Short mmCIF file of C-alpha atoms in Angstrom, two decimals:
data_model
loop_
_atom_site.label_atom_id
_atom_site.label_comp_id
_atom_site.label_asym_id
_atom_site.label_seq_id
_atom_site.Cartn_x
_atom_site.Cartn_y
_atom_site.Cartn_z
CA UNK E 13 -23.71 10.98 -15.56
CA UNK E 14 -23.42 7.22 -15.06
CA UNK E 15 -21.09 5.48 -12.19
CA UNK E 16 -19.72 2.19 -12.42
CA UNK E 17 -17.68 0.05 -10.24
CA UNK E 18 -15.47 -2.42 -11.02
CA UNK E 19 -15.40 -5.66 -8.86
CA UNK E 20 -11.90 -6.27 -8.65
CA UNK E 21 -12.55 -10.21 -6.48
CA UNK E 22 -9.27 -12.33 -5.87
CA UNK E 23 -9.22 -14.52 -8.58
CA UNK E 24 -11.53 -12.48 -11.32
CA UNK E 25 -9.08 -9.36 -11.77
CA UNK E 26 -8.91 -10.38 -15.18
CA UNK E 27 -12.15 -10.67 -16.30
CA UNK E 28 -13.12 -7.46 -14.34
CA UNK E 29 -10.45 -5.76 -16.46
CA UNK E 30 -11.45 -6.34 -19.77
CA UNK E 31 -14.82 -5.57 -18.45
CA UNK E 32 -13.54 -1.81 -17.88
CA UNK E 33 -11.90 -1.61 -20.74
CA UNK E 34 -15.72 -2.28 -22.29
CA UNK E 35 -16.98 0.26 -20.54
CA UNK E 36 -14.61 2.90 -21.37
CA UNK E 37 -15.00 2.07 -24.85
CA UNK E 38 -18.69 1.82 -24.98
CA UNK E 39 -18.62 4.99 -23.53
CA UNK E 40 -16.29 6.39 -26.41
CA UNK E 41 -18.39 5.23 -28.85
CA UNK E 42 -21.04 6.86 -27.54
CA UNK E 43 -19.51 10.19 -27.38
CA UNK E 44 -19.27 10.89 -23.78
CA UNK E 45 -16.67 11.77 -21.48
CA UNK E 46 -15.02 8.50 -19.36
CA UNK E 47 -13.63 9.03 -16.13
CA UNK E 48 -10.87 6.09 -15.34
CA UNK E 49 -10.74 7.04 -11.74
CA UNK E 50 -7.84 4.79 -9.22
CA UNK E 51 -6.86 4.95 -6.01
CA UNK E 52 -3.18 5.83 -5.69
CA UNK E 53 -0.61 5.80 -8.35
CA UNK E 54 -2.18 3.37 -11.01
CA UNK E 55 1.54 3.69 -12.21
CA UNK E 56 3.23 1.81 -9.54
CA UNK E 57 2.07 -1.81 -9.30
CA UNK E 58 -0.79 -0.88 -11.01
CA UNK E 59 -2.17 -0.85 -14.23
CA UNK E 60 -1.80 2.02 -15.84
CA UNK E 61 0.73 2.03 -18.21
CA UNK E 62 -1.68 -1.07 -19.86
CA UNK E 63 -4.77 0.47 -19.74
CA UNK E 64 -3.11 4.03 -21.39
CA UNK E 65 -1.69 1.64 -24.46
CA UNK E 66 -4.84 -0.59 -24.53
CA UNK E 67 -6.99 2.99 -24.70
CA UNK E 68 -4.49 4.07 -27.71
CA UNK E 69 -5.30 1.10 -29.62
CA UNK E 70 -8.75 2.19 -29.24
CA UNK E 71 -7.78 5.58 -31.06
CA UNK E 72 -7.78 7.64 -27.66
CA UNK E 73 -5.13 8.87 -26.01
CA UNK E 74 -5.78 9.46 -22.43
CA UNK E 75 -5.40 12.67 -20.40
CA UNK E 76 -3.42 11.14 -17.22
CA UNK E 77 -3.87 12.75 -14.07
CA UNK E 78 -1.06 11.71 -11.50
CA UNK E 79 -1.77 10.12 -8.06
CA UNK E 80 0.09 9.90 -5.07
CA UNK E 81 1.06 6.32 -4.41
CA UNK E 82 0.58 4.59 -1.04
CA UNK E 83 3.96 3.31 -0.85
CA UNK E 84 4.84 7.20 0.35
CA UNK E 85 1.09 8.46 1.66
CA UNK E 86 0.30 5.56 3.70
CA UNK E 87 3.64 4.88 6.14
CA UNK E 88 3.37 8.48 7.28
CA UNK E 89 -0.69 9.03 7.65
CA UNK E 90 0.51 6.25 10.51
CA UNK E 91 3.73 8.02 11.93
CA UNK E 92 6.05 6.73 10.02
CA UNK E 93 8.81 8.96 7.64
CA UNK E 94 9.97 7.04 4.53
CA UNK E 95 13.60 8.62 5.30
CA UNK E 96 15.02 10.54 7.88
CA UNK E 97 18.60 12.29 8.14
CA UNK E 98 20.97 9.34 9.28
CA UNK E 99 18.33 6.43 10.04
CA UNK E 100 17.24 5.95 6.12
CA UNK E 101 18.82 7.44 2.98
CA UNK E 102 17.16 5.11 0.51
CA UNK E 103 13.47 3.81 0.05
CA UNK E 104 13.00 0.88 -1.95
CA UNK E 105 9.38 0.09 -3.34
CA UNK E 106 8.13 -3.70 -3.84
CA UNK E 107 5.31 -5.54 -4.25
CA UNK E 108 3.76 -8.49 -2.84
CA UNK E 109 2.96 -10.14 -5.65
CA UNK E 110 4.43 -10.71 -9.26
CA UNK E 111 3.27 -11.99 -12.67
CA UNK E 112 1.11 -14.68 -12.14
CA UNK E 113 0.94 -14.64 -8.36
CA UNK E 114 4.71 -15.45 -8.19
CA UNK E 115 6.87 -13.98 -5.03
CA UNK E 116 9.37 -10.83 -6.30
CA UNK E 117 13.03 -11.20 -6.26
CA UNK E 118 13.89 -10.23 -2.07
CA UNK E 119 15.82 -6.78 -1.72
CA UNK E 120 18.76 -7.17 0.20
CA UNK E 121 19.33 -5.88 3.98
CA UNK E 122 20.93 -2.37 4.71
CA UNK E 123 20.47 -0.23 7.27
CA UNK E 124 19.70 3.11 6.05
CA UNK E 125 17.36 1.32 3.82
CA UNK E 126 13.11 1.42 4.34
CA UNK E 127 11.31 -1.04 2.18
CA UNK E 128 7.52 -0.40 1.53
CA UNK E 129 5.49 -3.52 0.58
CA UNK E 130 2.16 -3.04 -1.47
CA UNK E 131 -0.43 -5.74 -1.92
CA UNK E 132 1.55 -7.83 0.90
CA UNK E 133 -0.15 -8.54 3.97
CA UNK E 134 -1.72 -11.65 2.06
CA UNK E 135 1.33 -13.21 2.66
CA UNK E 136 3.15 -11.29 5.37
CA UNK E 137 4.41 -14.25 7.28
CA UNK E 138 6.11 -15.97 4.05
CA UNK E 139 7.29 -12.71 3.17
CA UNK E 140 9.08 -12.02 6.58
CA UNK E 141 10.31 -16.12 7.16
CA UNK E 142 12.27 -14.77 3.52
CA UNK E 143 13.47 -11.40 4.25
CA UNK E 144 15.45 -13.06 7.70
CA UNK E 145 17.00 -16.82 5.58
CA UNK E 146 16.97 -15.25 2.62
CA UNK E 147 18.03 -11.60 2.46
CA UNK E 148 19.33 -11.19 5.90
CA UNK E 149 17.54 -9.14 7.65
CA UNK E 150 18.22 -9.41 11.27
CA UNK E 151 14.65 -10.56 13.57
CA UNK E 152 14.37 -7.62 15.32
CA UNK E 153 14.40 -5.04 12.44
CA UNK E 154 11.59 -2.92 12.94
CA UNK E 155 8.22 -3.44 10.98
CA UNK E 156 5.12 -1.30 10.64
CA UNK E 157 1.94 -1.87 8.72
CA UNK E 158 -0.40 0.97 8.05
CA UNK E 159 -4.00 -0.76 8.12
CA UNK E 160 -6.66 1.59 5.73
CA UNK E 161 -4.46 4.40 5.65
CA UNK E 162 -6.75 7.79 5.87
CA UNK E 163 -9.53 6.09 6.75
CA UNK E 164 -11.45 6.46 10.29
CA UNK E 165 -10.67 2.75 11.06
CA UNK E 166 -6.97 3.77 10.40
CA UNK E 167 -4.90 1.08 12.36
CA UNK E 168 -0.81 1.60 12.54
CA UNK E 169 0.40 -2.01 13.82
CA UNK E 170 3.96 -2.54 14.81
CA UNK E 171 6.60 -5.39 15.61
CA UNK E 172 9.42 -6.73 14.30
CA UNK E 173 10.46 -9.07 11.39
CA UNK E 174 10.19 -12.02 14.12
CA UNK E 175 6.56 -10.67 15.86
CA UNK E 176 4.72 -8.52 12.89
CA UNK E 177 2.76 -11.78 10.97
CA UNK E 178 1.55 -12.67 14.72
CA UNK E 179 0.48 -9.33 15.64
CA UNK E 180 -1.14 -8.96 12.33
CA UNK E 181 -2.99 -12.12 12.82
CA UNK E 182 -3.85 -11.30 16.40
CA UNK E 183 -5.68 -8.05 15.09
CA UNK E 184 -6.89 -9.39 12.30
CA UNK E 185 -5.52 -7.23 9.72
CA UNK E 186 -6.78 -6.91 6.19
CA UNK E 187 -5.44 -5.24 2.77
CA UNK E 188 -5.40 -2.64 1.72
CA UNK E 189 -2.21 -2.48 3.93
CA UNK E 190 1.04 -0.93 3.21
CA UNK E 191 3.88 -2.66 5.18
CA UNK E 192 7.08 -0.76 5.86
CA UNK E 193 10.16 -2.35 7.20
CA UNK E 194 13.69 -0.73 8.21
CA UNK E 195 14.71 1.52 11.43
CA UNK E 196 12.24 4.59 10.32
CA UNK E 197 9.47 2.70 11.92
CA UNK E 198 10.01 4.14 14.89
CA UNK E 199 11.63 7.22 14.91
CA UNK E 200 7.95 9.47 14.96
CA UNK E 201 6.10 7.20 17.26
CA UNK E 202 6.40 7.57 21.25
CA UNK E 203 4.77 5.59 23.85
CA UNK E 204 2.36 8.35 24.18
CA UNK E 205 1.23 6.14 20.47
CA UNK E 206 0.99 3.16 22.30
CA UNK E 207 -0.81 4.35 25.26
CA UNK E 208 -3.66 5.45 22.76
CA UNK E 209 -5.41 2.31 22.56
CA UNK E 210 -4.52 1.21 26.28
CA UNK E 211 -1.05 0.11 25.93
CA UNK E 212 -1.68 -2.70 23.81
CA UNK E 213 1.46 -4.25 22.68
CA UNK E 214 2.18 -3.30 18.97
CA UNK E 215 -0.96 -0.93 18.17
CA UNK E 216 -1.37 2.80 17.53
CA UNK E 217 -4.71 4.04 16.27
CA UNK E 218 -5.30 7.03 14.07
CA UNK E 219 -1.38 6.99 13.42
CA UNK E 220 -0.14 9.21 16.87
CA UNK E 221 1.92 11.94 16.52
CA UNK E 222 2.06 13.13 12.57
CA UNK E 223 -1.62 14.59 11.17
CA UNK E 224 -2.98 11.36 9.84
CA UNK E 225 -6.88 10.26 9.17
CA UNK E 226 -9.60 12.19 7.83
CA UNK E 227 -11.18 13.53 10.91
CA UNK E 228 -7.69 14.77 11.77
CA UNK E 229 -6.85 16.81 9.03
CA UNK E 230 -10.71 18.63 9.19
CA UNK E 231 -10.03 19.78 12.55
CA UNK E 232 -6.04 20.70 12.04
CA UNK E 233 -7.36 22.57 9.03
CA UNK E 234 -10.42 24.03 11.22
CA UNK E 235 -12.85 22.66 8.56
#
């Protein structure tokens, strides 16, 4: 078998895609099996509705295995419940980035509402300066953002709509990051969390309370 990576660069997504999509179809040609494998839900925010109609144009019509999507795996790997009975009765999905790098139309404020931002952090402090003028969300609604989500550099960092973008520049955090805002944020976590990495204001490691990283789950599972 034959592995190749695609090099998915700010600015060269494009050209890396078509590049798959000559892979996959060299590959075809050939006769062998192709593998499409994606992180996630290629299906949300992703491309895999395209790539399934670009691959029937071909003549091949894909077997699609589903993924879980981030948007529901990621906020609780760090301690944090997409709903819970009376604090959130709706979750609301978003990205961070339209068509042609434009901003996505801003989801109103509710309270039993949680809002999970993909492909965000880029531009968390725009994003948050918005949510408060624009959509009214009050400053002190909570905010978490789940940093490499199972991962053993896991990093759950949490503030508010007014502290999050400095806290996430403070610890320098990078994509991939799934940001979560609304009152669920911190119903799990307890200061216990906190006192993990030394009482740091705004940083859990390894997600606290809930099963969450790799090395976790090998030694709740005894494996």
């Amino acid at each position: 078998g034959e592995v190749r990576v695609a090099r998915k660069y700010p600015g060269c997504a494009e050209q890396a895609q078509e590049e798959i999509y000559e892979w996959c179809k060299g590959g075809l040609r050939e006769g062998r099996h192709v593998v499409r494998l994606k992180i996630g839900d290629p299906f949300v925010f992703g491309r895999g509705g395209e790539e399934v109609l670009e691959f029937r144009k071909f003549g091949v019509d894909p077997v699609v295995i589903p993924g879980v999507s981030a948007a529901f795996s990621a906020p609780l790997l760090g301690s944090i419940p997409v709903t819970h009975r009376g604090i959130s009765n709706q979750v609301v999905m978003c990205t961070g980035y339209g068509r042609d790098n434009t901003s996505p139309d801003l989801i109103r404020y509710h309270e039993e509402q949680t809002v999970v931002f993909l492909m965000a952090v880029g531009r968390l402090r725009e994003l948050c300066r918005n949510l408060v003028s624009k959509a009214g969300y009050p400053k002190d609604t909570p905010v978490g953002i789940v940093e490499r989500a199972g991962c053993p550099e896991q990093r759950t960092v949490v503030g508010t709509m007014d502290t999050i973008a400095d806290l996430a520049e403070r610890y320098d955090v990078k994509p991939p990051s799934t940001i979560v805002v609304g009152e669920v944020v911190n119903v799990l976590l307890t200061e216990e969390d906190y006192d993990s990495f030394g009482g740091e204001e705004g940083v859990v490691v390894g997600g606290g309370g809930v099963i969450s990283g790799v090395a976790d789950w090998q030694s709740y599972f005894g494996q």
